[in-house]
Amino acid sequence: MKHFADLFEALDQTTKTTAKVGALAGYFARATTEDRLWTMALLSHKRPRRTVTTTLLRTWAAEEANLPLWLFEESYHIVGDLAEAIALVLPKPEGQSTKSLSEWINIIRSLKDETDEVKRETITKAWSVLNHQERFVFNKLITGGFRIGVSQKLMTRALAQATGLDENIIAQRLMGNWTPDETTFERLLFEEKPEDKLSRPYPFYLAYALDLDPTSLGPVADWQVERKWDGIRGQVIIRESHLFVWSRGEELVTDRFPEFEMLAESFPKGVVIDGEILPWKEGNPLPFQLLQTRIGRKKLSKKALETAPVILMAYDLLEYDGDDYRSHPLETRREKLVAVVNEVNCDALKLSPLVKTEDWLALNEERKKSRAHHCEGFMLKRKDSIYKQGRKKGDWWKWKIDPLTIDAVMLYAQQGHGRRANLFTDYTFAVWDGDNLVPFAKAYSGLTDGEFKEITRFVRQHTLDRYGPVRAVKPQLVFELAFEGIQRSTRHKSGVALRFPRMLRWRKDKKASEANSLVDLKGMLDLYG
Amino acid sequence: MPLIEFKKEGLYVPAADVYIDPWRRVRKALITHGHSDHARWGHQQYICSHHSKPIIKHRLGDINVHGVAYGEELSVNGVKFTFFPAGHIVGSAQIRVEHQGEVWVVSGDYKTEDDGISGTFSPIKCHTFITECTFGLPIYTWVPQQQVFDKINHWWSTNQANGVTSILMGYSLGKAQRLLAGIDASIGPIYTHGAVEQMNAVIKTAGIPLPPTKYLNKEVTEKELAGSLVITPQGATRSTWMKRFGQVSLANASGWMQLRGARRRGGADRGFVLSDHADWQGLNDAITATGAETVYATHGYTNVFKQWLDSRGLDARVVQTKFEGELSEENSVESSQSDKLPSDE
């Protein structure tokens, strides 16, 4: 465990990419193959199943530290991270341990069907032989969520350094739903397995938001323009009469979308389509919330299928007749995609329509009408671009519409987690309904660290009431909130639900009384809902 | 009438008509230590420890200040005042107040580990103890300072071997001198920011030995700096002052660095947990040793700390003061630049 704890500390101590890759590569070169595999799993957010509840962990930590539970809870709120809070309050260790990362993980996993007494004994015994950093990591293994600023890309680069394998090959082999139980380090990285090959998706190509004047992109004729749909980016794979649907989060979601089942038999030799999974009815997309509700359900009911049927809005063709098509220029891929979609002739597979235009100016005017098409703006793709992997600048751009905005009053504040622990960063906002303030949205992004600090000071000095970690504050601060869409909601007191609300800016120039009202919000609902 | 009242001007001893660390202008002020939230501008007369005197004069200019020795009894209207070392920074004191057999102690800020330059804190028996609790939560437990200095020395040596300049941030009064006193000065040359250099000079006049340092003026070149250690207040590192340093490693030395979130938010490469305040154990031990039955918590995590002391059978109360605790991390950046905002680290 020491090696892994050291790695964690090294990664935590730097923000420099090269230093992180160096630390990781060094670790991968040294660690045992079991530890390597588990480290890769943890950094890919594949943590072992939780075998001990956090309630039990809190109770035992407080008891070991000889603290009343309420005091531990208060401390935890300040730290903002349970694994760290536990590591900080525990008494000094009595010994040390030479067990490896994998050994500790196996110990944690072996607790699955044990009694609480056995769990307790195992966990407290572990705490007594681990140092602070090791305890923190150990607790993280139980509670999950290794956020240490290591992206998949970064890990892939480090593995390439340590193994000498090609980065792109590693990226592709790491995709999908492997678990450390079903594979080994050697098999995962060095072996090509036929059944994996069948279901394996391609890494998605992602675009950055356009941050420059579109005219600087050259002639508009060089670009393919599509609408930017608001659903779930997905990849539909048809190989040897099998169908696989992957979401962008690298989750295999085939069984969530029976609408695509009939595609399985359509192309015997293999076709892979990149597109957007959208709830769709009578020629129009439905609100994203409906899709979210459908995915959230454990069992897919007949009613859900009727309320929110889905389609795949096809963007791109990555494989045709079993051949990797990604290095063909977009124009060629599009031509083939059109042919494929027409040939299948299935209601659940639609071709993403192109937006024709004469010049950038006209295109910009059209873009502003996106909301009427239930879209978020445009996607700009260079016609001669190959299909790259990951987020890359240059050939593909998101050109989104400006968000909707509203001025709202801060009502409640809560401390953040992780990097933002100890700062009040999560706020609840309200608008006026007559003389009352009605909460309607929560937001926690969009401000600078400096502003968060300033607001934290305000919150501490203007707390009216406390509800656990939540503080009711004097309704005084006004923020301009931005959001992508607005929907009617029966679950919220205000009657509306916003899509992706965030703080655009702090309106220091406005008094609380100058914030918008529920009438304004309902007006937006009528216009855009 | 209680021996000490909490008035809008500050802590007030009515029987002697004096204040302790007042935040509004008063006639006579007893000062625990030189930090700006305790020693404020505008009083007619200041009384503080001998070591504090040059510090306060340096910060507040031409003031009427009287120095007393630790342990020396000062009598005002029959009320006896005695200053004892608080271990917080050079010259810091706890103030014992005795009148008609009743004893109160005002802790000011304190730490229980002896840093070699700030005097040795020892608890004083009293009926009522007015204490800080900046780090009054069980998550704040310090490791012995030598372990921290070993880490700092190792960080500096490693940087030096790579030709990297080590920049260590700490408040110009207190932390900077503690770092200098604890660090292995034989590793290489130590440069200081102007605010630190001036404060060092003042503190040396109080008879406190510090290792030799060089003022980091405009003439010092990047080449000379490579591998050296620079001690600077937090604020300076965001200014253009630092831009010319070449390859640097930036570190923060503060009790707040105990939490991973604060370390990462600080934007420094390293965070060393080194505080001039008592940790959780220190606060608890000190309070127990005073034998006080009534405890006032003035700044820090006061509400939680009060509840904890109550559960241990003490009569604990929270008192609102203008002393900074919880916010000092946020404020230290600005105060080291302007020296206007209070800070205790």
PDB file of N, CA and C in Angstrom, chain A residues 70-80 88 415 420-424 456 460 466 471, chain B residues 109 131-142 254-262 265 275 277-280 283-284 287 295-310 316-321 323-330 344-345:
ATOM      1  N   TRP A  70     -21.433  13.488  17.150  1.00  0.00           N
ATOM      2  CA  TRP A  70     -21.783  14.815  16.600  1.00  0.00           C
ATOM      3  C   TRP A  70     -20.524  15.615  16.286  1.00  0.00           C
ATOM      4  N   LEU A  71     -19.494  15.450  17.123  1.00  0.00           N
ATOM      5  CA  LEU A  71     -18.270  16.221  16.906  1.00  0.00           C
ATOM      6  C   LEU A  71     -17.541  15.704  15.665  1.00  0.00           C
ATOM      7  N   PHE A  72     -17.592  14.396  15.497  1.00  0.00           N
ATOM      8  CA  PHE A  72     -16.994  13.855  14.276  1.00  0.00           C
ATOM      9  C   PHE A  72     -17.726  14.380  13.039  1.00  0.00           C
ATOM     10  N   GLU A  73     -19.070  14.402  13.132  1.00  0.00           N
ATOM     11  CA  GLU A  73     -19.861  14.880  11.990  1.00  0.00           C
ATOM     12  C   GLU A  73     -19.529  16.341  11.666  1.00  0.00           C
ATOM     13  N   GLU A  74     -19.429  17.165  12.712  1.00  0.00           N
ATOM     14  CA  GLU A  74     -19.067  18.572  12.499  1.00  0.00           C
ATOM     15  C   GLU A  74     -17.720  18.672  11.794  1.00  0.00           C
ATOM     16  N   SER A  75     -16.775  17.868  12.253  1.00  0.00           N
ATOM     17  CA  SER A  75     -15.433  17.893  11.661  1.00  0.00           C
ATOM     18  C   SER A  75     -15.482  17.466  10.207  1.00  0.00           C
ATOM     19  N   TYR A  76     -16.292  16.429   9.960  1.00  0.00           N
ATOM     20  CA  TYR A  76     -16.416  15.928   8.599  1.00  0.00           C
ATOM     21  C   TYR A  76     -16.952  17.017   7.677  1.00  0.00           C
ATOM     22  N   HIS A  77     -17.921  17.794   8.156  1.00  0.00           N
ATOM     23  CA  HIS A  77     -18.453  18.872   7.315  1.00  0.00           C
ATOM     24  C   HIS A  77     -17.372  19.877   6.953  1.00  0.00           C
ATOM     25  N   ILE A  78     -16.472  20.127   7.902  1.00  0.00           N
ATOM     26  CA  ILE A  78     -15.405  21.089   7.630  1.00  0.00           C
ATOM     27  C   ILE A  78     -14.416  20.505   6.616  1.00  0.00           C
ATOM     28  N   VAL A  79     -14.068  19.231   6.796  1.00  0.00           N
ATOM     29  CA  VAL A  79     -13.096  18.614   5.893  1.00  0.00           C
ATOM     30  C   VAL A  79     -13.708  18.429   4.500  1.00  0.00           C
ATOM     31  N   GLY A  80     -14.971  18.005   4.485  1.00  0.00           N
ATOM     32  CA  GLY A  80     -15.644  17.823   3.203  1.00  0.00           C
ATOM     33  C   GLY A  80     -15.307  16.516   2.515  1.00  0.00           C
ATOM     34  N   LEU A  88      -7.828  11.830   9.659  1.00  0.00           N
ATOM     35  CA  LEU A  88      -7.319  12.923  10.497  1.00  0.00           C
ATOM     36  C   LEU A  88      -7.635  12.747  11.978  1.00  0.00           C
ATOM     37  N   GLN A 415     -21.187  24.174   2.144  1.00  0.00           N
ATOM     38  CA  GLN A 415     -19.770  24.058   1.821  1.00  0.00           C
ATOM     39  C   GLN A 415     -19.561  23.025   0.727  1.00  0.00           C
ATOM     40  N   ARG A 420     -12.814  22.335  -2.855  1.00  0.00           N
ATOM     41  CA  ARG A 420     -13.583  23.477  -2.380  1.00  0.00           C
ATOM     42  C   ARG A 420     -14.082  23.295  -0.961  1.00  0.00           C
ATOM     43  N   ALA A 421     -13.560  22.290  -0.255  1.00  0.00           N
ATOM     44  CA  ALA A 421     -13.956  22.076   1.124  1.00  0.00           C
ATOM     45  C   ALA A 421     -13.634  23.334   1.909  1.00  0.00           C
ATOM     46  N   ASN A 422     -14.471  23.616   2.922  1.00  0.00           N
ATOM     47  CA  ASN A 422     -14.203  24.767   3.768  1.00  0.00           C
ATOM     48  C   ASN A 422     -14.567  26.094   3.119  1.00  0.00           C
ATOM     49  N   LEU A 423     -15.080  26.052   1.906  1.00  0.00           N
ATOM     50  CA  LEU A 423     -15.585  27.258   1.252  1.00  0.00           C
ATOM     51  C   LEU A 423     -17.065  27.035   0.985  1.00  0.00           C
ATOM     52  N   PHE A 424     -17.856  28.077   1.126  1.00  0.00           N
ATOM     53  CA  PHE A 424     -19.266  27.951   0.757  1.00  0.00           C
ATOM     54  C   PHE A 424     -19.396  28.168  -0.747  1.00  0.00           C
ATOM     55  N   THR A 456     -17.946  33.345   0.974  1.00  0.00           N
ATOM     56  CA  THR A 456     -17.813  32.550   2.185  1.00  0.00           C
ATOM     57  C   THR A 456     -17.798  33.453   3.417  1.00  0.00           C
ATOM     58  N   ARG A 460     -20.618  33.499   6.446  1.00  0.00           N
ATOM     59  CA  ARG A 460     -20.299  33.338   7.867  1.00  0.00           C
ATOM     60  C   ARG A 460     -20.833  34.488   8.689  1.00  0.00           C
ATOM     61  N   ARG A 466     -29.200  27.446  10.678  1.00  0.00           N
ATOM     62  CA  ARG A 466     -28.406  26.308  10.212  1.00  0.00           C
ATOM     63  C   ARG A 466     -29.265  25.067  10.171  1.00  0.00           C
ATOM     64  N   ARG A 471     -26.725  26.481   5.391  1.00  0.00           N
ATOM     65  CA  ARG A 471     -26.980  27.719   6.111  1.00  0.00           C
ATOM     66  C   ARG A 471     -27.967  28.589   5.363  1.00  0.00           C
TER      67      ARG A 471
ATOM     68  N   ASP B 109      -3.469  34.681  21.439  1.00  0.00           N
ATOM     69  CA  ASP B 109      -3.244  33.479  20.637  1.00  0.00           C
ATOM     70  C   ASP B 109      -2.090  32.719  21.278  1.00  0.00           C
ATOM     71  N   THR B 131     -10.145  31.906  25.933  1.00  0.00           N
ATOM     72  CA  THR B 131      -9.200  31.220  25.043  1.00  0.00           C
ATOM     73  C   THR B 131      -9.549  31.401  23.566  1.00  0.00           C
ATOM     74  N   GLU B 132      -8.530  31.363  22.742  1.00  0.00           N
ATOM     75  CA  GLU B 132      -8.764  31.260  21.302  1.00  0.00           C
ATOM     76  C   GLU B 132      -9.084  29.799  21.001  1.00  0.00           C
ATOM     77  N   CYS B 133      -9.653  29.509  19.852  1.00  0.00           N
ATOM     78  CA  CYS B 133      -9.767  28.116  19.420  1.00  0.00           C
ATOM     79  C   CYS B 133      -9.749  28.062  17.899  1.00  0.00           C
ATOM     80  N   THR B 134      -8.760  28.770  17.324  1.00  0.00           N
ATOM     81  CA  THR B 134      -8.611  28.811  15.865  1.00  0.00           C
ATOM     82  C   THR B 134      -8.701  27.404  15.267  1.00  0.00           C
ATOM     83  N   PHE B 135      -8.003  26.465  15.888  1.00  0.00           N
ATOM     84  CA  PHE B 135      -7.987  25.099  15.366  1.00  0.00           C
ATOM     85  C   PHE B 135      -8.708  24.141  16.323  1.00  0.00           C
ATOM     86  N   GLY B 136      -9.844  24.606  16.837  1.00  0.00           N
ATOM     87  CA  GLY B 136     -10.591  23.833  17.823  1.00  0.00           C
ATOM     88  C   GLY B 136     -11.464  22.734  17.246  1.00  0.00           C
ATOM     89  N   LEU B 137     -10.868  21.888  16.451  1.00  0.00           N
ATOM     90  CA  LEU B 137     -11.563  20.695  15.943  1.00  0.00           C
ATOM     91  C   LEU B 137     -10.580  19.526  15.977  1.00  0.00           C
ATOM     92  N   PRO B 138     -11.081  18.303  16.219  1.00  0.00           N
ATOM     93  CA  PRO B 138     -10.164  17.163  16.371  1.00  0.00           C
ATOM     94  C   PRO B 138      -9.399  16.794  15.095  1.00  0.00           C
ATOM     95  N   ILE B 139      -9.759  17.409  13.962  1.00  0.00           N
ATOM     96  CA  ILE B 139      -9.004  17.129  12.729  1.00  0.00           C
ATOM     97  C   ILE B 139      -7.673  17.870  12.713  1.00  0.00           C
ATOM     98  N   TYR B 140      -7.529  18.815  13.634  1.00  0.00           N
ATOM     99  CA  TYR B 140      -6.288  19.598  13.662  1.00  0.00           C
ATOM    100  C   TYR B 140      -5.380  19.102  14.780  1.00  0.00           C
ATOM    101  N   THR B 141      -4.530  18.157  14.456  1.00  0.00           N
ATOM    102  CA  THR B 141      -3.526  17.675  15.405  1.00  0.00           C
ATOM    103  C   THR B 141      -2.184  17.821  14.712  1.00  0.00           C
ATOM    104  N   TRP B 142      -1.274  18.516  15.336  1.00  0.00           N
ATOM    105  CA  TRP B 142       0.021  18.759  14.683  1.00  0.00           C
ATOM    106  C   TRP B 142       1.006  17.638  14.988  1.00  0.00           C
ATOM    107  N   SER B 254       1.447  26.626   6.990  1.00  0.00           N
ATOM    108  CA  SER B 254       0.310  27.107   7.771  1.00  0.00           C
ATOM    109  C   SER B 254      -0.454  25.924   8.348  1.00  0.00           C
ATOM    110  N   GLY B 255      -1.147  26.160   9.449  1.00  0.00           N
ATOM    111  CA  GLY B 255      -1.978  25.106  10.033  1.00  0.00           C
ATOM    112  C   GLY B 255      -3.107  24.694   9.111  1.00  0.00           C
ATOM    113  N   TRP B 256      -3.542  25.638   8.271  1.00  0.00           N
ATOM    114  CA  TRP B 256      -4.650  25.341   7.348  1.00  0.00           C
ATOM    115  C   TRP B 256      -4.256  24.290   6.329  1.00  0.00           C
ATOM    116  N   MET B 257      -2.959  24.100   6.142  1.00  0.00           N
ATOM    117  CA  MET B 257      -2.488  23.126   5.162  1.00  0.00           C
ATOM    118  C   MET B 257      -2.782  21.685   5.585  1.00  0.00           C
ATOM    119  N   GLN B 258      -3.324  21.537   6.796  1.00  0.00           N
ATOM    120  CA  GLN B 258      -3.702  20.212   7.274  1.00  0.00           C
ATOM    121  C   GLN B 258      -4.726  19.555   6.350  1.00  0.00           C
ATOM    122  N   LEU B 259      -5.599  20.356   5.741  1.00  0.00           N
ATOM    123  CA  LEU B 259      -6.654  19.790   4.906  1.00  0.00           C
ATOM    124  C   LEU B 259      -6.250  19.788   3.434  1.00  0.00           C
ATOM    125  N   ARG B 260      -6.520  18.666   2.809  1.00  0.00           N
ATOM    126  CA  ARG B 260      -6.154  18.477   1.415  1.00  0.00           C
ATOM    127  C   ARG B 260      -6.807  19.538   0.516  1.00  0.00           C
ATOM    128  N   GLY B 261      -8.074  19.851   0.815  1.00  0.00           N
ATOM    129  CA  GLY B 261      -8.790  20.848   0.026  1.00  0.00           C
ATOM    130  C   GLY B 261      -8.080  22.191   0.057  1.00  0.00           C
ATOM    131  N   ALA B 262      -7.649  22.617   1.233  1.00  0.00           N
ATOM    132  CA  ALA B 262      -6.971  23.900   1.375  1.00  0.00           C
ATOM    133  C   ALA B 262      -5.617  23.871   0.669  1.00  0.00           C
ATOM    134  N   ARG B 265      -6.322  24.096  -3.041  1.00  0.00           N
ATOM    135  CA  ARG B 265      -6.884  25.378  -3.423  1.00  0.00           C
ATOM    136  C   ARG B 265      -5.812  26.463  -3.397  1.00  0.00           C
ATOM    137  N   SER B 275       1.805  25.506  12.364  1.00  0.00           N
ATOM    138  CA  SER B 275       0.949  26.576  12.874  1.00  0.00           C
ATOM    139  C   SER B 275       1.527  27.195  14.138  1.00  0.00           C
ATOM    140  N   HIS B 277      -0.579  28.298  16.298  1.00  0.00           N
ATOM    141  CA  HIS B 277      -1.708  28.150  17.220  1.00  0.00           C
ATOM    142  C   HIS B 277      -1.703  26.743  17.813  1.00  0.00           C
ATOM    143  N   ALA B 278      -2.327  26.631  18.973  1.00  0.00           N
ATOM    144  CA  ALA B 278      -2.441  25.316  19.606  1.00  0.00           C
ATOM    145  C   ALA B 278      -3.315  24.417  18.755  1.00  0.00           C
ATOM    146  N   ASP B 279      -2.989  23.148  18.699  1.00  0.00           N
ATOM    147  CA  ASP B 279      -3.852  22.195  18.005  1.00  0.00           C
ATOM    148  C   ASP B 279      -4.943  21.723  18.979  1.00  0.00           C
ATOM    149  N   TRP B 280      -5.750  20.802  18.511  1.00  0.00           N
ATOM    150  CA  TRP B 280      -6.878  20.294  19.304  1.00  0.00           C
ATOM    151  C   TRP B 280      -6.423  19.786  20.666  1.00  0.00           C
ATOM    152  N   LEU B 283      -5.100  22.717  22.887  1.00  0.00           N
ATOM    153  CA  LEU B 283      -6.184  23.517  23.475  1.00  0.00           C
ATOM    154  C   LEU B 283      -6.805  22.789  24.658  1.00  0.00           C
ATOM    155  N   ASN B 284      -7.096  21.513  24.455  1.00  0.00           N
ATOM    156  CA  ASN B 284      -7.741  20.741  25.516  1.00  0.00           C
ATOM    157  C   ASN B 284      -6.852  20.589  26.743  1.00  0.00           C
ATOM    158  N   ILE B 287      -6.601  23.981  28.582  1.00  0.00           N
ATOM    159  CA  ILE B 287      -7.817  24.323  29.322  1.00  0.00           C
ATOM    160  C   ILE B 287      -7.924  23.487  30.596  1.00  0.00           C
ATOM    161  N   VAL B 295     -15.116  28.879  30.685  1.00  0.00           N
ATOM    162  CA  VAL B 295     -14.226  29.112  29.553  1.00  0.00           C
ATOM    163  C   VAL B 295     -14.971  29.912  28.491  1.00  0.00           C
ATOM    164  N   TYR B 296     -14.368  31.013  28.076  1.00  0.00           N
ATOM    165  CA  TYR B 296     -14.925  31.771  26.964  1.00  0.00           C
ATOM    166  C   TYR B 296     -14.099  31.473  25.715  1.00  0.00           C
ATOM    167  N   ALA B 297     -14.789  31.143  24.612  1.00  0.00           N
ATOM    168  CA  ALA B 297     -14.076  30.936  23.352  1.00  0.00           C
ATOM    169  C   ALA B 297     -14.256  32.169  22.483  1.00  0.00           C
ATOM    170  N   THR B 298     -13.144  32.755  22.055  1.00  0.00           N
ATOM    171  CA  THR B 298     -13.232  34.049  21.381  1.00  0.00           C
ATOM    172  C   THR B 298     -13.216  33.968  19.865  1.00  0.00           C
ATOM    173  N   HIS B 299     -12.380  33.110  19.290  1.00  0.00           N
ATOM    174  CA  HIS B 299     -12.345  33.044  17.828  1.00  0.00           C
ATOM    175  C   HIS B 299     -11.873  31.683  17.378  1.00  0.00           C
ATOM    176  N   GLY B 300     -12.311  31.286  16.191  1.00  0.00           N
ATOM    177  CA  GLY B 300     -12.060  29.947  15.678  1.00  0.00           C
ATOM    178  C   GLY B 300     -13.379  29.226  15.561  1.00  0.00           C
ATOM    179  N   TYR B 301     -13.337  27.902  15.722  1.00  0.00           N
ATOM    180  CA  TYR B 301     -14.581  27.124  15.624  1.00  0.00           C
ATOM    181  C   TYR B 301     -15.304  27.165  16.969  1.00  0.00           C
ATOM    182  N   THR B 302     -15.740  28.363  17.346  1.00  0.00           N
ATOM    183  CA  THR B 302     -16.214  28.602  18.705  1.00  0.00           C
ATOM    184  C   THR B 302     -17.445  27.781  19.089  1.00  0.00           C
ATOM    185  N   ASN B 303     -18.450  27.722  18.198  1.00  0.00           N
ATOM    186  CA  ASN B 303     -19.691  27.033  18.570  1.00  0.00           C
ATOM    187  C   ASN B 303     -19.476  25.551  18.852  1.00  0.00           C
ATOM    188  N   VAL B 304     -18.734  24.928  17.951  1.00  0.00           N
ATOM    189  CA  VAL B 304     -18.458  23.502  18.123  1.00  0.00           C
ATOM    190  C   VAL B 304     -17.612  23.283  19.381  1.00  0.00           C
ATOM    191  N   PHE B 305     -16.618  24.137  19.544  1.00  0.00           N
ATOM    192  CA  PHE B 305     -15.703  23.979  20.672  1.00  0.00           C
ATOM    193  C   PHE B 305     -16.444  24.150  22.003  1.00  0.00           C
ATOM    194  N   LYS B 306     -17.335  25.128  22.049  1.00  0.00           N
ATOM    195  CA  LYS B 306     -18.144  25.342  23.259  1.00  0.00           C
ATOM    196  C   LYS B 306     -18.964  24.088  23.595  1.00  0.00           C
ATOM    197  N   GLN B 307     -19.600  23.538  22.565  1.00  0.00           N
ATOM    198  CA  GLN B 307     -20.442  22.363  22.775  1.00  0.00           C
ATOM    199  C   GLN B 307     -19.607  21.194  23.315  1.00  0.00           C
ATOM    200  N   TRP B 308     -18.400  21.074  22.794  1.00  0.00           N
ATOM    201  CA  TRP B 308     -17.479  20.027  23.241  1.00  0.00           C
ATOM    202  C   TRP B 308     -17.086  20.233  24.699  1.00  0.00           C
ATOM    203  N   LEU B 309     -16.740  21.477  25.058  1.00  0.00           N
ATOM    204  CA  LEU B 309     -16.346  21.747  26.443  1.00  0.00           C
ATOM    205  C   LEU B 309     -17.523  21.524  27.396  1.00  0.00           C
ATOM    206  N   ASP B 310     -18.715  21.934  26.960  1.00  0.00           N
ATOM    207  CA  ASP B 310     -19.910  21.697  27.773  1.00  0.00           C
ATOM    208  C   ASP B 310     -20.083  20.202  28.055  1.00  0.00           C
ATOM    209  N   ALA B 316     -18.961  26.546  29.325  1.00  0.00           N
ATOM    210  CA  ALA B 316     -18.289  27.204  28.203  1.00  0.00           C
ATOM    211  C   ALA B 316     -19.233  28.175  27.522  1.00  0.00           C
ATOM    212  N   ARG B 317     -18.687  29.284  27.073  1.00  0.00           N
ATOM    213  CA  ARG B 317     -19.501  30.295  26.392  1.00  0.00           C
ATOM    214  C   ARG B 317     -18.765  30.816  25.170  1.00  0.00           C
ATOM    215  N   VAL B 318     -19.536  31.239  24.205  1.00  0.00           N
ATOM    216  CA  VAL B 318     -18.943  31.838  23.011  1.00  0.00           C
ATOM    217  C   VAL B 318     -19.045  33.340  23.152  1.00  0.00           C
ATOM    218  N   VAL B 319     -17.982  34.045  22.891  1.00  0.00           N
ATOM    219  CA  VAL B 319     -18.050  35.496  22.927  1.00  0.00           C
ATOM    220  C   VAL B 319     -17.583  36.061  21.589  1.00  0.00           C
ATOM    221  N   GLN B 320     -18.393  36.975  21.070  1.00  0.00           N
ATOM    222  CA  GLN B 320     -18.065  37.585  19.773  1.00  0.00           C
ATOM    223  C   GLN B 320     -16.958  38.606  19.959  1.00  0.00           C
ATOM    224  N   THR B 321     -15.890  38.456  19.215  1.00  0.00           N
ATOM    225  CA  THR B 321     -14.811  39.427  19.248  1.00  0.00           C
ATOM    226  C   THR B 321     -14.437  39.783  17.822  1.00  0.00           C
ATOM    227  N   PHE B 323     -11.400  39.329  16.887  1.00  0.00           N
ATOM    228  CA  PHE B 323     -10.199  38.556  16.587  1.00  0.00           C
ATOM    229  C   PHE B 323     -10.534  37.622  15.440  1.00  0.00           C
ATOM    230  N   GLU B 324      -9.569  37.415  14.581  1.00  0.00           N
ATOM    231  CA  GLU B 324      -9.813  36.580  13.403  1.00  0.00           C
ATOM    232  C   GLU B 324      -9.295  35.181  13.658  1.00  0.00           C
ATOM    233  N   GLY B 325     -10.033  34.209  13.214  1.00  0.00           N
ATOM    234  CA  GLY B 325      -9.548  32.846  13.377  1.00  0.00           C
ATOM    235  C   GLY B 325      -9.790  32.098  12.102  1.00  0.00           C
ATOM    236  N   GLU B 326     -11.053  31.714  11.943  1.00  0.00           N
ATOM    237  CA  GLU B 326     -11.475  30.913  10.814  1.00  0.00           C
ATOM    238  C   GLU B 326     -11.124  31.564   9.477  1.00  0.00           C
ATOM    239  N   LEU B 327     -11.145  32.897   9.460  1.00  0.00           N
ATOM    240  CA  LEU B 327     -10.971  33.580   8.187  1.00  0.00           C
ATOM    241  C   LEU B 327      -9.528  33.944   7.884  1.00  0.00           C
ATOM    242  N   SER B 328      -8.650  33.627   8.810  1.00  0.00           N
ATOM    243  CA  SER B 328      -7.317  34.198   8.660  1.00  0.00           C
ATOM    244  C   SER B 328      -6.613  33.725   7.393  1.00  0.00           C
ATOM    245  N   GLU B 329      -6.913  32.511   6.989  1.00  0.00           N
ATOM    246  CA  GLU B 329      -6.263  32.031   5.766  1.00  0.00           C
ATOM    247  C   GLU B 329      -6.656  32.918   4.597  1.00  0.00           C
ATOM    248  N   GLU B 330      -7.962  33.214   4.544  1.00  0.00           N
ATOM    249  CA  GLU B 330      -8.466  34.038   3.458  1.00  0.00           C
ATOM    250  C   GLU B 330      -7.865  35.440   3.514  1.00  0.00           C
ATOM    251  N   ASP B 344      -4.101  36.435  11.994  1.00  0.00           N
ATOM    252  CA  ASP B 344      -3.316  35.921  13.123  1.00  0.00           C
ATOM    253  C   ASP B 344      -2.349  34.834  12.695  1.00  0.00           C
ATOM    254  N   GLU B 345      -2.171  34.674  11.417  1.00  0.00           N
ATOM    255  CA  GLU B 345      -1.183  33.655  11.020  1.00  0.00           C
ATOM    256  C   GLU B 345      -0.132  34.265  10.122  1.00  0.00           C
TER     257      GLU B 345
END
